[in-house]
Coordinates of C-alpha atoms in Angstrom, one line a residue:
M1196 CA -1.6 11.6 -11.1
A1197 CA 0.6 14.6 -11.8
K1198 CA 4.2 14.3 -10.5
T1199 CA 5.3 16.7 -7.8
A1200 CA 8.5 18.7 -8.1
A1201 CA 10.0 16.4 -5.4
C1202 CA 9.2 13.3 -7.5
E1203 CA 10.8 14.9 -10.6
E1204 CA 13.9 15.7 -8.5
F1205 CA 14.1 12.1 -7.3
E1206 CA 13.8 10.8 -10.8
A1207 CA 16.5 13.1 -12.1
A1208 CA 18.8 12.1 -9.2
C1209 CA 18.2 8.4 -10.1
V1210 CA 19.0 9.0 -13.7
G1211 CA 22.1 11.0 -12.7
A1212 CA 23.3 8.0 -10.6
G1213 CA 22.7 5.6 -13.6
L1214 CA 19.5 4.1 -12.1
K1215 CA 15.9 3.7 -13.1
P1216 CA 13.7 5.8 -10.9
E1217 CA 12.4 2.7 -9.0
I1218 CA 12.7 1.3 -5.5
A1219 CA 12.4 -2.5 -5.2
F1220 CA 12.1 -4.1 -1.8
I1221 CA 13.0 -7.7 -1.1
G1222 CA 11.1 -8.3 2.2
G1223 CA 7.9 -6.7 3.5
G1224 CA 8.4 -6.8 7.3
N1225 CA 8.2 -4.0 9.9
M1226 CA 11.2 -2.0 8.7
A1227 CA 10.3 -2.2 5.0
T1228 CA 6.8 -1.1 6.0
A1229 CA 8.2 1.9 8.0
L1230 CA 10.4 3.0 5.1
I1231 CA 7.7 2.6 2.4
E1232 CA 5.2 4.5 4.5
G1233 CA 7.8 7.3 5.2
F1234 CA 8.8 7.5 1.5
L1235 CA 5.2 7.8 0.4
K1236 CA 4.3 10.4 3.0
S1237 CA 7.4 12.5 2.0
G1238 CA 6.0 13.0 -1.5
L1239 CA 9.4 12.1 -3.0
V1240 CA 8.0 8.9 -4.6
T1241 CA 4.6 7.5 -5.4
Q1242 CA 3.2 3.9 -5.3
D1243 CA 4.0 3.6 -9.0
S1244 CA 7.7 3.7 -8.3
I1245 CA 7.8 1.2 -5.4
F1246 CA 7.8 -2.6 -5.9
I1247 CA 8.0 -5.4 -3.3
S1248 CA 8.5 -9.1 -3.1
V1249 CA 7.1 -11.0 -0.1
L1250 CA 6.9 -14.6 1.0
T1251 CA 3.2 -15.3 1.1
N1252 CA 0.1 -14.6 -1.0
E1253 CA -1.6 -13.2 2.2
S1254 CA 1.2 -10.6 2.6
A1255 CA 1.1 -9.8 -1.1
A1256 CA -2.7 -9.2 -0.9
H1257 CA -2.0 -6.8 2.0
W1258 CA 0.5 -4.7 0.0
R1259 CA -1.7 -4.7 -3.1
K1260 CA -4.4 -3.0 -1.1
F1261 CA -2.1 0.0 -0.8
G1262 CA -1.5 0.1 -4.6
I1263 CA 2.0 -1.4 -4.4
T1264 CA 3.0 -3.8 -7.3
T1265 CA 3.8 -7.0 -5.4
Y1266 CA 5.5 -10.2 -6.2
T1267 CA 6.0 -13.5 -4.4
D1268 CA 9.1 -14.4 -6.3
N1269 CA 12.3 -12.4 -5.7
D1270 CA 13.8 -13.4 -9.1
E1271 CA 10.7 -12.1 -10.9
L1272 CA 10.8 -8.8 -8.9
L1273 CA 14.4 -8.2 -10.0
D1274 CA 13.7 -9.3 -13.6
H1275 CA 11.3 -6.4 -13.9
H1276 CA 12.7 -3.8 -11.4
G1277 CA 16.3 -4.6 -10.6
Q1278 CA 17.8 -1.6 -12.4
G1279 CA 16.9 0.9 -9.7
L1280 CA 17.4 1.0 -6.0
V1281 CA 17.1 -2.5 -4.6
F1282 CA 16.5 -2.7 -0.8
L1283 CA 17.3 -5.9 0.9
A1284 CA 15.0 -5.9 3.9
V1285 CA 14.9 -9.5 5.3
K1286 CA 16.0 -11.1 8.5
P1287 CA 19.8 -11.5 8.7
H1288 CA 19.6 -15.3 8.8
M1289 CA 17.7 -15.3 5.5
L1290 CA 20.6 -13.6 3.6
S1291 CA 22.0 -16.8 2.0
T1292 CA 18.6 -18.2 1.1
V1293 CA 17.6 -14.9 -0.6
A1294 CA 20.9 -14.6 -2.4
L1295 CA 20.4 -18.0 -3.9
S1296 CA 16.9 -17.1 -5.0
I1297 CA 18.2 -14.1 -7.0
K1298 CA 21.5 -15.6 -8.2
R1299 CA 20.6 -15.3 -11.9
R1300 CA 19.8 -11.6 -11.6
L1301 CA 22.8 -10.4 -9.5
S1302 CA 24.9 -9.5 -12.5
R1303 CA 22.2 -7.0 -13.6
L1304 CA 21.8 -5.1 -10.3
K1305 CA 23.1 -1.6 -10.2
V1306 CA 23.1 -1.1 -6.4
T1307 CA 21.9 -3.0 -3.3
V1308 CA 20.9 -1.3 -0.2
S1309 CA 21.0 -3.6 2.9
V1310 CA 18.8 -3.0 5.9
L1311 CA 20.1 -6.2 7.6
A1312 CA 21.1 -5.7 11.2
G1313 CA 24.7 -6.7 11.9
V1314 CA 25.5 -8.0 8.4
R1315 CA 28.8 -6.5 7.2
L1316 CA 29.6 -5.4 3.7
S1317 CA 32.1 -8.3 3.4
S1318 CA 29.4 -10.8 4.1
L1319 CA 27.0 -9.1 1.7
A1320 CA 29.8 -9.1 -1.0
L1321 CA 30.3 -12.9 -0.6
C1322 CA 26.6 -13.7 -0.8
L1323 CA 25.7 -11.2 -3.6
A1324 CA 28.5 -11.8 -6.0
A1325 CA 27.1 -13.1 -9.4
N1326 CA 28.2 -16.4 -10.9
D1327 CA 30.7 -14.5 -13.1
G1328 CA 32.2 -12.8 -10.1
T1329 CA 30.7 -9.4 -10.7
L1330 CA 29.3 -7.5 -7.8
C1331 CA 27.2 -4.3 -7.7
P1332 CA 28.0 -1.5 -5.3
L1333 CA 26.7 -2.1 -1.8
I1334 CA 25.2 0.4 0.7
R1335 CA 24.4 -0.6 4.3
I1336 CA 21.8 1.5 6.2
M1337 CA 20.4 1.2 9.7
P1338 CA 17.1 3.1 9.8
N1339 CA 14.5 2.9 12.6
M1340 CA 10.8 2.6 13.0
P1341 CA 10.0 6.4 13.4
S1342 CA 10.9 6.7 9.7
A1343 CA 7.3 5.8 9.1
V1344 CA 6.3 9.2 10.5
G1345 CA 9.2 11.2 9.1
H1346 CA 11.2 11.3 12.3
G1347 CA 13.6 8.5 11.7
A1348 CA 17.3 8.4 12.6
A1349 CA 19.4 6.5 10.1
V1350 CA 23.1 5.8 9.5
L1351 CA 24.8 4.7 6.3
T1352 CA 28.1 3.2 5.0
A1353 CA 29.0 2.1 1.5
S1354 CA 31.4 -0.2 -0.2
A1355 CA 34.6 1.5 -1.6
D1356 CA 33.4 1.1 -5.2
C1357 CA 30.0 2.7 -4.7
P1358 CA 29.8 5.8 -6.8
Q1359 CA 29.2 9.0 -4.9
P1360 CA 26.0 9.9 -6.7
M1361 CA 24.5 6.6 -5.5
V1362 CA 25.5 7.4 -1.9
E1363 CA 24.1 10.9 -2.2
L1364 CA 20.8 9.5 -3.7
V1365 CA 20.3 7.1 -0.8
T1366 CA 21.3 9.7 1.8
K1367 CA 18.8 12.2 0.3
L1368 CA 16.1 9.5 0.2
M1369 CA 16.6 8.6 3.9
Q1370 CA 16.7 12.3 4.9
T1371 CA 13.1 12.6 3.6
V1372 CA 12.1 10.3 6.5
G1373 CA 14.4 11.8 9.2
T1374 CA 18.1 12.2 9.6
C1375 CA 20.8 10.2 7.9
D1376 CA 24.5 10.3 8.8
A1377 CA 27.4 8.6 7.0
I1378 CA 29.6 6.7 9.4
P1379 CA 32.5 4.1 9.1
E1380 CA 31.3 0.5 9.2
S1381 CA 33.1 -0.1 12.5
Q1382 CA 30.4 2.1 14.1
M1383 CA 27.4 0.4 12.6
D1384 CA 26.8 -2.1 15.4
A1385 CA 26.8 0.7 18.0
A1386 CA 24.4 2.7 15.8
C1387 CA 22.2 -0.3 15.3
A1388 CA 21.9 -0.6 19.1
L1389 CA 21.4 3.1 19.8
S1390 CA 19.1 4.3 17.1
G1391 CA 17.9 1.1 15.5
S1392 CA 16.8 -0.6 18.8
G1393 CA 16.5 2.7 20.7
P1394 CA 12.8 3.4 19.9
A1395 CA 11.8 0.2 21.8
F1396 CA 13.7 1.4 24.8
V1397 CA 12.0 4.8 24.6
Y1398 CA 8.6 3.2 24.1
S1399 CA 9.3 1.3 27.3
V1400 CA 10.1 4.6 29.1
I1401 CA 6.9 6.2 27.8
E1402 CA 4.8 3.2 28.9
A1403 CA 6.4 3.3 32.4
M1404 CA 5.8 7.1 32.7
S1405 CA 2.2 6.5 31.6
D1406 CA 1.8 3.8 34.2
G1407 CA 3.2 6.3 36.8
G1408 CA 0.7 8.9 35.7
V1409 CA -2.2 6.4 36.1
H1410 CA -0.9 5.4 39.5
A1411 CA -0.9 9.1 40.4
G1412 CA -4.5 9.5 39.3
L1413 CA -4.5 10.4 35.6
P1414 CA -6.8 8.7 33.0
R1415 CA -4.7 6.3 30.8
A1416 CA -5.2 8.1 27.5
L1417 CA -4.1 11.5 29.0
A1418 CA -1.2 9.9 30.9
T1419 CA 0.1 8.3 27.6
K1420 CA -0.4 11.5 25.7
L1421 CA 1.4 13.6 28.3
A1422 CA 4.3 11.1 28.5
A1423 CA 4.8 10.9 24.8
Q1424 CA 4.6 14.6 24.3
T1425 CA 7.0 15.2 27.1
V1426 CA 9.6 12.8 25.6
M1427 CA 9.1 14.4 22.2
G1428 CA 9.5 17.9 23.6
A1429 CA 12.5 17.0 25.7
A1430 CA 14.2 15.4 22.6
H1431 CA 13.4 18.5 20.5
M1432 CA 15.1 20.7 23.2
V1433 CA 18.2 18.6 23.1
L1434 CA 18.4 18.9 19.3
T1435 CA 17.6 22.6 19.0
T1436 CA 19.4 24.1 22.0
E1437 CA 22.5 21.9 21.7
K1438 CA 22.8 22.0 25.5
H1439 CA 24.0 18.9 27.2
P1440 CA 21.1 16.7 28.4
G1441 CA 22.5 16.9 32.0
E1442 CA 22.4 20.8 31.8
L1443 CA 18.8 20.7 30.6
K1444 CA 17.9 18.2 33.4
D1445 CA 19.4 20.6 36.0
M1446 CA 17.3 23.4 34.6
V1447 CA 14.1 21.4 35.6
C1448 CA 15.4 20.4 39.0
S1449 CA 14.6 23.1 41.5
P1450 CA 16.3 22.7 44.9
G1451 CA 14.1 20.5 47.2
G1452 CA 11.5 20.2 44.4
T1453 CA 9.4 17.5 42.9
T1454 CA 11.7 16.8 40.0
I1455 CA 14.9 16.1 42.0
A1456 CA 12.8 13.8 44.2
G1457 CA 11.9 11.9 41.1
I1458 CA 15.5 11.9 39.8
R1459 CA 16.5 10.4 43.1
A1460 CA 14.0 7.6 42.6
L1461 CA 15.4 7.0 39.1
E1462 CA 18.9 6.7 40.5
R1463 CA 17.8 4.2 43.1
G1464 CA 16.2 2.2 40.2
N1465 CA 19.4 2.4 38.1
L1466 CA 17.6 3.8 35.1
R1467 CA 20.7 5.3 33.6
S1468 CA 22.8 2.1 34.1
S1469 CA 19.9 0.0 32.7
L1470 CA 19.7 2.1 29.5
I1471 CA 23.5 1.9 29.1
E1472 CA 23.4 -1.8 29.5
A1473 CA 20.5 -2.1 27.0
V1474 CA 22.5 -0.3 24.3
Q1475 CA 25.6 -2.4 25.0
A1476 CA 23.6 -5.7 24.9
A1477 CA 22.0 -4.7 21.6
A1478 CA 25.4 -3.8 20.1
E1479 CA 26.8 -7.2 21.2
R1480 CA 23.8 -8.9 19.6
S1481 CA 24.3 -7.0 16.4
I1482 CA 27.9 -8.3 16.3
Q1483 CA 26.7 -11.8 16.9
L1484 CA 24.2 -11.5 14.0
G1485 CA 27.0 -10.3 11.8
N1486 CA 29.1 -13.3 12.7
L1487 CA 26.2 -15.8 12.2
S1488 CA 25.4 -14.3 8.8
Q1489 CA 28.9 -14.9 7.4
P1490 CA 28.7 -17.5 4.6
A1491 CA 30.8 -20.6 4.9
T1492 CA 34.1 -20.4 3.0
K1493 CA 36.0 -23.3 1.5

């Protein structure tokens, strides 16, 4: 297969950052799936430059169906493909176990990109230090599920020793599947709650709006389509007009009309307060996960 200009640009950026033009994933869950689907759809990479390690033979067979070179041994994955971008995409509580499984290879890694919710750079550094004390640069990202369709919202923070070309490479890679903003690590838990967990909150809103449409007499398929398109269009207006959401809301609310009657019902149901509390609860859980993932120290 002939390489696209985008592929060649990605390879050149990898070489410029001192990396092999490869992406290795440890973990093949929902977030890894979303990122891999998004990367492939973007045209920046092909199946030939993505590699993955998963726990079971069943999962490995699933990934091989899509032309992805797959391993069931993390150590073996990194032995062959640890000189490029290495994405750590497992559950936070699995960090210590995974780190032990790759201990022999840690000194050879060039950069590790963590997708682990709540796990701080300091915890990653303690777990991912090699036996001789060496530690590769670390980058934390918090992507979200819409990355699979090129409309993700990601944030990024990096260790102080991470070379700028590596940060720029990961930022550019994430921007092919949506947006990616650099933030201080102190804001990562809030971002995890808002954009990481946020799609689930929005899906709940879409489902409830669809239910309302069905209750009002619409067929289910049409109700869901109208609800989803309405949410997408409203979000696009917020991003493109740069008007405050409250101002855009007021533009729809005619005096004594249908929309303000609906807004009144939302206020009675505490929708705004519920969403605020949902983000706060998710942020607090992210902090808890970070505390739980801290390795024991002597």
